[in-house]
Short mmCIF file of N, CA, C and O in Angstrom, two decimals:
data_model
loop_
_atom_site.label_atom_id
_atom_site.label_comp_id
_atom_site.label_asym_id
_atom_site.label_seq_id
_atom_site.Cartn_x
_atom_site.Cartn_y
_atom_site.Cartn_z
N MET A 1 0.24 -0.78 -0.04
CA MET A 1 -0.02 -0.16 0.12
C MET A 1 0.88 0.93 0.10
O MET A 1 1.92 1.29 0.67
N GLY A 2 0.10 2.74 -0.51
CA GLY A 2 1.09 3.36 -0.88
C GLY A 2 0.88 4.55 0.04
O GLY A 2 1.87 5.49 0.17
N PHE A 3 0.22 4.29 0.96
CA PHE A 3 -0.26 5.94 2.26
C PHE A 3 -0.36 4.63 3.11
O PHE A 3 -0.88 3.51 3.91
N THR A 4 -0.42 5.55 4.42
CA THR A 4 -1.18 5.42 5.64
C THR A 4 -1.77 6.58 6.08
O THR A 4 -1.25 7.58 6.06
N VAL A 5 -2.82 5.83 7.11
CA VAL A 5 -3.70 6.91 7.78
C VAL A 5 -3.65 6.86 9.16
O VAL A 5 -3.96 5.47 9.54
N GLY A 6 -3.76 7.38 9.60
CA GLY A 6 -3.43 7.21 11.45
C GLY A 6 -4.03 8.07 12.01
O GLY A 6 -4.23 9.87 11.28
N SER A 7 -4.13 8.50 13.07
CA SER A 7 -4.61 9.70 14.06
C SER A 7 -2.82 10.03 14.77
O SER A 7 -2.27 8.77 15.82
N TYR A 8 -2.20 10.47 14.77
CA TYR A 8 -1.07 10.97 15.20
C TYR A 8 -0.81 10.98 17.39
O TYR A 8 -0.37 10.37 18.23
N LYS A 9 -2.34 11.16 17.87
CA LYS A 9 -2.74 11.26 19.22
C LYS A 9 -2.52 10.18 19.79
O LYS A 9 -2.39 9.42 20.49
N ASN A 10 -3.18 9.06 18.51
CA ASN A 10 -3.86 7.58 18.95
C ASN A 10 -2.48 6.74 18.53
O ASN A 10 -2.19 5.72 19.53
N ASP A 11 -1.73 6.93 17.94
CA ASP A 11 -0.39 5.80 17.83
C ASP A 11 0.73 6.31 18.15
O ASP A 11 1.48 5.63 18.52
N ALA A 12 0.87 7.36 18.39
CA ALA A 12 2.42 7.93 19.06
C ALA A 12 2.33 7.33 20.48
O ALA A 12 3.59 6.99 20.44
N PRO A 13 1.36 7.36 21.49
CA PRO A 13 2.12 6.15 22.49
C PRO A 13 2.79 5.01 22.34
O PRO A 13 3.46 4.52 23.16
N ALA A 14 2.19 4.31 21.63
CA ALA A 14 3.39 2.98 21.25
C ALA A 14 4.41 2.89 20.93
O ALA A 14 5.34 2.16 21.08
N HIS A 15 4.75 4.74 20.41
CA HIS A 15 6.50 4.17 20.44
C HIS A 15 7.01 5.53 20.68
O HIS A 15 7.56 6.61 20.28
N ARG A 16 6.51 6.21 21.96
CA ARG A 16 7.19 6.97 23.05
C ARG A 16 6.79 8.20 22.29
O ARG A 16 7.86 9.05 22.17
N GLY A 17 5.85 8.15 21.54
CA GLY A 17 5.23 9.34 20.58
C GLY A 17 5.66 9.70 19.46
O GLY A 17 4.73 10.32 18.32
N TRP A 18 6.58 8.67 18.84
CA TRP A 18 6.80 8.73 17.32
C TRP A 18 6.03 7.80 16.75
O TRP A 18 5.43 6.68 16.91
N PHE A 19 5.23 8.74 15.18
CA PHE A 19 4.09 7.91 14.58
C PHE A 19 4.99 7.67 13.45
O PHE A 19 4.52 6.98 12.29
N VAL A 20 5.85 8.53 12.85
CA VAL A 20 6.60 8.48 11.65
C VAL A 20 8.20 7.73 11.61
O VAL A 20 8.90 8.65 12.47
N GLY A 21 8.70 6.78 10.85
CA GLY A 21 10.23 6.77 11.34
C GLY A 21 10.62 5.14 10.65
O GLY A 21 9.67 4.60 10.62
N THR A 22 11.78 4.74 11.11
CA THR A 22 12.08 3.48 11.13
C THR A 22 11.59 2.70 12.05
O THR A 22 11.98 1.30 11.63
N PHE A 23 11.21 2.98 13.28
CA PHE A 23 11.12 2.00 13.91
C PHE A 23 9.25 1.67 14.12
O PHE A 23 8.46 0.97 14.98
N ILE A 24 8.49 1.64 13.13
CA ILE A 24 7.49 1.60 12.58
C ILE A 24 6.70 0.94 11.99
O ILE A 24 8.25 0.02 10.78
N GLU A 25 6.56 -0.43 12.53
CA GLU A 25 6.91 -1.97 11.86
C GLU A 25 6.49 -1.57 10.67
O GLU A 25 6.64 -2.67 9.56
N GLN A 26 5.06 -0.76 9.99
CA GLN A 26 4.88 -1.77 8.43
C GLN A 26 3.96 -0.10 7.97
O GLN A 26 3.62 0.79 8.84
N GLY A 27 3.79 -0.51 6.72
CA GLY A 27 3.22 0.74 6.20
C GLY A 27 3.69 1.83 5.88
O GLY A 27 5.13 2.38 5.73
N ALA A 28 3.57 2.66 5.33
CA ALA A 28 4.04 4.24 4.41
C ALA A 28 4.47 4.90 5.80
O ALA A 28 5.67 5.91 5.34
N ALA A 29 4.30 4.59 6.84
CA ALA A 29 4.77 5.54 8.36
C ALA A 29 6.16 4.91 8.45
O ALA A 29 7.30 5.87 9.34
N ARG A 30 6.51 3.97 7.70
CA ARG A 30 7.86 3.23 8.06
C ARG A 30 8.69 4.02 7.33
O ARG A 30 8.51 3.28 6.00
N THR A 31 9.76 4.65 7.35
CA THR A 31 11.00 5.35 6.42
C THR A 31 11.80 5.85 7.18
O THR A 31 12.04 6.01 8.42
N GLY A 32 12.92 5.68 6.46
CA GLY A 32 14.46 6.21 7.19
C GLY A 32 14.81 7.43 6.50
O GLY A 32 15.93 8.31 6.89
N ASP A 33 13.45 7.94 6.17
CA ASP A 33 13.71 9.81 5.46
C ASP A 33 13.64 11.03 6.32
O ASP A 33 14.08 12.02 6.74
N VAL A 34 12.53 10.31 7.73
CA VAL A 34 12.24 11.24 8.54
C VAL A 34 11.65 10.86 9.61
O VAL A 34 10.87 9.34 9.55
N GLU A 35 11.43 11.23 10.92
CA GLU A 35 10.59 10.47 11.86
C GLU A 35 10.03 11.79 12.58
O GLU A 35 10.86 13.00 12.72
N ILE A 36 8.55 11.49 12.97
CA ILE A 36 7.49 12.26 13.80
C ILE A 36 7.37 11.88 14.68
O ILE A 36 6.84 10.82 14.62
N LYS A 37 7.77 13.20 15.56
CA LYS A 37 7.04 12.71 17.14
C LYS A 37 5.59 13.71 18.15
O LYS A 37 5.98 15.12 17.42
N TYR A 38 4.60 13.43 18.11
CA TYR A 38 4.14 14.71 18.47
C TYR A 38 4.10 13.76 20.51
O TYR A 38 4.07 12.82 21.06
N TRP A 39 4.13 15.44 21.07
CA TRP A 39 3.95 15.01 22.23
C TRP A 39 3.35 16.29 22.90
O TRP A 39 2.88 17.16 22.85
N GLU A 40 2.71 16.37 24.48
CA GLU A 40 2.03 16.65 25.28
C GLU A 40 2.69 16.93 26.63
O GLU A 40 3.26 15.59 27.36
N PHE A 41 2.78 17.77 27.33
CA PHE A 41 3.12 18.00 28.69
C PHE A 41 2.37 19.16 29.12
O PHE A 41 2.44 19.68 29.41
N PRO A 42 2.72 18.66 30.69
CA PRO A 42 1.67 19.43 31.86
C PRO A 42 2.67 20.24 32.08
O PRO A 42 4.29 20.46 32.23
N LEU A 43 2.13 20.94 33.12
CA LEU A 43 2.65 22.47 33.23
C LEU A 43 3.71 22.13 34.76
O LEU A 43 3.62 21.10 35.10
N GLY A 44 4.86 22.70 34.47
CA GLY A 44 5.99 22.45 35.08
C GLY A 44 7.40 22.03 34.65
O GLY A 44 7.55 21.62 34.09
N PRO A 45 8.40 21.95 35.74
CA PRO A 45 9.77 21.02 35.06
C PRO A 45 9.20 19.70 34.51
O PRO A 45 8.58 19.38 34.77
N THR A 46 10.40 19.43 33.69
CA THR A 46 10.29 17.97 33.04
C THR A 46 11.32 17.22 33.84
O THR A 46 12.53 18.12 34.01
N SER A 47 11.63 16.22 33.00
CA SER A 47 12.60 15.15 33.79
C SER A 47 13.12 14.92 32.30
O SER A 47 14.32 13.98 32.15
N HIS A 48 13.01 15.63 30.95
CA HIS A 48 13.52 15.13 30.59
C HIS A 48 15.12 16.11 29.83
O HIS A 48 15.61 17.39 30.52
N GLU A 49 16.29 14.83 29.61
CA GLU A 49 17.85 15.37 29.87
C GLU A 49 18.02 16.01 28.05
O GLU A 49 17.29 16.31 27.30
N THR A 50 18.67 17.02 28.39
CA THR A 50 19.48 17.60 27.19
C THR A 50 20.23 16.69 26.82
O THR A 50 21.08 15.50 27.19
N LYS A 51 20.26 16.76 25.22
CA LYS A 51 20.83 15.59 24.22
C LYS A 51 20.97 16.94 22.99
O LYS A 51 21.38 17.50 23.02
N VAL A 52 22.47 15.90 22.51
CA VAL A 52 22.79 16.05 21.37
C VAL A 52 22.75 14.99 20.49
O VAL A 52 22.39 14.04 20.42
N SER A 53 22.19 15.68 19.09
CA SER A 53 21.98 14.70 18.10
C SER A 53 23.17 14.84 16.48
O SER A 53 23.74 16.03 16.48
N ALA A 54 23.13 13.99 16.37
CA ALA A 54 23.55 14.13 14.85
C ALA A 54 22.84 13.90 13.54
O ALA A 54 23.85 14.19 12.67
N ILE A 55 21.78 14.56 13.75
CA ILE A 55 20.77 14.30 12.46
C ILE A 55 20.22 15.87 12.73
O ILE A 55 20.02 16.73 13.96
N PHE A 56 19.40 16.62 11.81
CA PHE A 56 19.15 17.49 11.82
C PHE A 56 17.02 17.40 12.59
O PHE A 56 16.98 16.26 12.04
N GLU A 57 17.17 18.19 13.39
CA GLU A 57 16.11 18.10 14.40
C GLU A 57 14.80 19.38 14.10
O GLU A 57 15.87 20.58 13.91
N CYS A 58 13.81 19.79 14.29
CA CYS A 58 12.87 20.50 14.32
C CYS A 58 11.21 20.70 14.91
O CYS A 58 10.93 19.70 15.21
N THR A 59 11.67 21.25 15.61
CA THR A 59 10.11 21.09 17.08
C THR A 59 9.20 22.32 16.61
O THR A 59 9.74 23.50 16.56
N LEU A 60 8.23 21.94 16.71
CA LEU A 60 7.29 23.12 16.24
C LEU A 60 6.00 22.94 18.29
O LEU A 60 5.66 22.12 18.16
N ILE A 61 5.75 24.04 18.52
CA ILE A 61 4.90 24.17 19.16
C ILE A 61 3.55 24.45 18.93
O ILE A 61 3.18 25.68 18.39
N LEU A 62 2.87 23.37 19.08
CA LEU A 62 1.08 23.62 18.81
C LEU A 62 0.61 24.11 19.70
O LEU A 62 0.02 25.43 19.39
N THR A 63 0.97 24.18 20.70
CA THR A 63 -0.29 24.72 21.85
C THR A 63 1.11 25.03 23.12
O THR A 63 1.99 24.29 23.42
N GLY A 64 0.69 26.10 23.89
CA GLY A 64 1.34 26.34 25.13
C GLY A 64 2.19 26.98 24.89
O GLY A 64 2.93 27.38 24.18
N ARG A 65 3.53 26.99 26.02
CA ARG A 65 5.10 27.69 26.54
C ARG A 65 5.76 26.54 27.06
O ARG A 65 5.18 26.69 28.13
N THR A 66 7.06 26.25 26.39
CA THR A 66 8.52 25.98 27.11
C THR A 66 9.20 27.06 27.14
O THR A 66 9.59 27.55 26.54
N ARG A 67 10.25 26.34 27.79
CA ARG A 67 11.36 26.86 28.65
C ARG A 67 12.24 26.25 27.60
O ARG A 67 12.18 24.81 28.24
N ALA A 68 12.69 26.94 26.90
CA ALA A 68 13.97 25.59 26.28
C ALA A 68 16.01 26.17 26.85
O ALA A 68 15.60 27.25 26.96
N VAL A 69 16.43 25.42 26.30
CA VAL A 69 17.93 25.51 26.38
C VAL A 69 18.62 24.81 25.46
O VAL A 69 19.02 23.85 25.14
N ILE A 70 19.09 25.66 24.12
CA ILE A 70 19.46 25.64 23.20
C ILE A 70 21.11 25.91 22.84
O ILE A 70 20.82 27.04 23.02
N ASP A 71 22.13 25.14 23.08
CA ASP A 71 23.11 25.17 22.80
C ASP A 71 23.84 26.63 23.74
O ASP A 71 24.56 27.80 23.75
N GLY A 72 23.22 26.84 25.30
CA GLY A 72 23.21 27.29 26.18
C GLY A 72 22.58 28.35 26.51
O GLY A 72 22.81 29.11 27.88
N GLN A 73 22.00 28.34 25.92
CA GLN A 73 20.89 29.76 25.44
C GLN A 73 19.83 29.60 25.86
O GLN A 73 18.77 28.14 25.37
N GLU A 74 19.12 30.25 26.82
CA GLU A 74 17.48 29.83 27.35
C GLU A 74 16.53 30.64 26.54
O GLU A 74 16.69 32.04 25.40
N VAL A 75 15.96 30.10 25.83
CA VAL A 75 14.58 30.93 24.54
C VAL A 75 13.20 29.85 25.30
O VAL A 75 13.09 28.62 25.34
N ILE A 76 12.47 30.85 25.27
CA ILE A 76 10.89 30.39 25.31
C ILE A 76 10.12 30.30 24.16
O ILE A 76 10.26 31.08 23.23
N LEU A 77 9.87 29.61 24.23
CA LEU A 77 9.05 29.32 23.29
C LEU A 77 7.55 28.92 23.07
O LEU A 77 7.12 28.45 24.01
N SER A 78 6.42 29.27 22.24
CA SER A 78 4.96 29.38 22.27
C SER A 78 4.65 28.77 21.66
O SER A 78 4.90 28.62 20.21
N ALA A 79 3.08 28.76 21.88
CA ALA A 79 2.33 28.80 20.59
C ALA A 79 2.28 28.82 19.01
O ALA A 79 2.34 30.80 19.02
N GLY A 80 2.70 28.28 18.25
CA GLY A 80 3.10 29.09 16.85
C GLY A 80 4.11 29.24 16.15
O GLY A 80 5.28 29.58 15.70
N ASP A 81 5.80 29.53 17.42
CA ASP A 81 6.69 29.24 17.23
C ASP A 81 7.23 27.61 17.12
O ASP A 81 6.81 26.40 17.04
N TYR A 82 8.62 27.70 16.14
CA TYR A 82 9.58 26.25 15.95
C TYR A 82 10.88 26.24 16.00
O TYR A 82 11.12 27.80 15.95
N ILE A 83 11.36 25.98 15.89
CA ILE A 83 13.09 26.09 16.55
C ILE A 83 13.44 24.77 15.43
O ILE A 83 13.36 23.77 15.58
N ALA A 84 14.42 25.22 14.71
CA ALA A 84 15.58 24.01 13.87
C ALA A 84 16.72 24.08 14.64
O ALA A 84 17.24 25.55 14.74
N ILE A 85 17.01 23.44 15.35
CA ILE A 85 18.40 23.05 15.13
C ILE A 85 19.68 21.43 14.67
O ILE A 85 19.17 21.19 13.74
N GLU A 86 20.81 22.49 14.34
CA GLU A 86 21.67 21.91 13.05
C GLU A 86 22.12 21.33 14.15
O GLU A 86 22.18 20.57 15.56
N PRO A 87 22.72 19.62 13.63
CA PRO A 87 23.00 18.81 14.46
C PRO A 87 24.43 19.23 15.01
O PRO A 87 25.13 19.69 14.71
N GLY A 88 24.54 18.43 16.20
CA GLY A 88 25.68 18.80 17.06
C GLY A 88 25.62 19.73 18.06
O GLY A 88 26.33 19.85 19.06
N THR A 89 24.23 20.39 17.84
CA THR A 89 23.96 21.22 18.98
C THR A 89 22.99 20.83 20.27
O THR A 89 22.28 20.37 20.24
N PRO A 90 23.94 21.18 21.29
CA PRO A 90 22.94 20.39 22.53
C PRO A 90 21.71 21.08 22.48
O PRO A 90 21.98 22.73 22.50
N ASN A 91 20.55 20.45 23.37
CA ASN A 91 19.49 21.22 23.12
C ASN A 91 18.80 20.36 24.19
O ASN A 91 18.87 19.46 24.34
N ASN A 92 17.65 21.37 24.83
CA ASN A 92 16.03 20.36 25.50
C ASN A 92 15.34 21.49 25.06
O ASN A 92 15.50 22.40 25.74
N THR A 93 14.03 21.21 24.49
CA THR A 93 13.52 22.02 24.01
C THR A 93 11.95 22.11 25.04
O THR A 93 11.42 23.08 25.31
N VAL A 94 12.52 21.04 25.73
CA VAL A 94 10.94 21.30 27.08
C VAL A 94 12.06 20.77 28.64
O VAL A 94 11.66 20.12 29.10
N VAL A 95 13.04 21.97 28.98
CA VAL A 95 13.45 21.79 30.33
C VAL A 95 12.33 22.16 31.29
O VAL A 95 12.53 21.29 32.42
N GLU A 96 11.05 23.04 30.97
CA GLU A 96 10.36 23.26 31.45
C GLU A 96 8.86 23.93 31.21
O GLU A 96 9.09 24.33 30.05
N ILE A 97 7.64 23.43 31.78
CA ILE A 97 6.79 23.72 30.63
C ILE A 97 5.95 25.21 31.69
O ILE A 97 5.25 24.82 32.49
N LEU A 98 5.91 26.28 30.82
CA LEU A 98 5.54 27.35 31.69
C LEU A 98 4.20 27.08 31.19
O LEU A 98 3.03 27.94 32.08
N GLU A 99 3.24 26.83 30.08
CA GLU A 99 1.41 26.38 30.24
C GLU A 99 1.53 25.02 29.69
O GLU A 99 2.47 24.97 28.65
N SER A 100 0.70 24.73 30.27
CA SER A 100 0.79 23.06 29.25
C SER A 100 0.59 23.09 28.08
O SER A 100 -0.06 24.05 27.25
N ALA A 101 1.76 22.50 27.26
CA ALA A 101 2.04 22.50 25.73
C ALA A 101 2.01 20.79 25.00
O ALA A 101 1.94 19.89 25.64
N SER A 102 2.20 21.21 23.85
CA SER A 102 1.94 20.08 22.94
C SER A 102 3.10 20.71 21.53
O SER A 102 2.90 21.91 21.49
N GLY A 103 3.23 19.53 20.88
CA GLY A 103 4.06 19.88 19.78
C GLY A 103 4.38 18.84 18.84
O GLY A 103 4.07 17.23 19.27
N LEU A 104 5.02 18.69 17.73
CA LEU A 104 5.71 17.78 16.66
C LEU A 104 7.21 18.40 16.97
O LEU A 104 7.65 19.11 16.46
N THR A 105 7.97 17.15 16.82
CA THR A 105 9.10 17.26 16.55
C THR A 105 9.55 16.28 15.48
O THR A 105 9.24 14.79 15.27
N ILE A 106 10.75 17.05 14.20
CA ILE A 106 11.26 16.38 13.25
C ILE A 106 12.10 15.82 13.29
O ILE A 106 12.91 17.08 13.12
N LYS A 107 13.09 14.94 13.02
CA LYS A 107 14.05 14.94 12.37
C LYS A 107 14.09 13.99 11.34
O LYS A 107 13.60 12.99 11.25
N ALA A 108 15.59 14.62 10.82
CA ALA A 108 16.09 13.62 9.26
C ALA A 108 17.25 14.05 9.48
O ALA A 108 18.23 14.64 9.93
N PRO A 109 18.04 12.66 8.96
CA PRO A 109 16.75 11.52 8.39
C PRO A 109 16.92 10.88 9.96
O PRO A 109 16.87 10.48 10.82
N SER A 110 15.55 9.20 9.29
CA SER A 110 15.44 8.56 10.86
C SER A 110 16.34 8.20 11.40
O SER A 110 16.63 7.24 10.87
N ASP A 111 16.89 8.08 12.70
CA ASP A 111 18.01 7.36 12.92
C ASP A 111 17.98 7.26 14.85
O ASP A 111 18.31 8.50 15.28
N PRO A 112 17.24 6.50 15.41
CA PRO A 112 16.81 6.48 16.34
C PRO A 112 17.78 6.04 17.60
O PRO A 112 17.71 6.92 18.86
N ASN A 113 19.23 6.31 17.13
CA ASN A 113 20.34 6.04 17.66
C ASN A 113 20.96 7.51 17.66
O ASN A 113 22.44 7.32 18.00
N ALA A 114 20.66 8.32 16.80
CA ALA A 114 21.41 9.62 16.69
C ALA A 114 21.53 10.46 17.74
O ALA A 114 22.40 11.42 17.88
N LYS A 115 20.60 10.71 18.87
CA LYS A 115 20.77 11.47 19.74
C LYS A 115 21.14 10.83 21.14
O LYS A 115 20.59 9.52 21.71
N LYS A 116 21.87 11.46 21.97
CA LYS A 116 22.80 11.24 22.81
C LYS A 116 22.36 11.98 24.02
O LYS A 116 22.62 13.37 23.55
N VAL A 117 22.73 11.60 25.54
CA VAL A 117 22.32 12.56 26.92
C VAL A 117 23.84 13.14 26.34
O VAL A 117 24.87 12.63 26.39
N VAL A 118 23.58 14.75 26.93
CA VAL A 118 24.85 15.19 27.52
C VAL A 118 25.26 15.27 28.97
O VAL A 118 24.50 14.74 29.40
#
């Protein structure tokens, strides 16, 4: 089949939020070209660690506001914002959730082993 239809909110929990990428079992959502994650965080600090990736990453904030630390700089991201991160840049886009938030993270190419904790 040449396409897959799904619900990112329903499909994402099966793979820690990821619903497109190499770790999807079957269908058009299984690809090495890109990986896409849907995420939600409640208000407050998170336990999400700062990481560095060997691949391109872009995060879009759909709702809410987050405090991020990108390459040592604090950045506030709000609904409608996006951040594009070059490979090799230490980052944590969800250090603290200032307003309950949801978003999409896109990485290319799909490599589940590309990101390492700093």
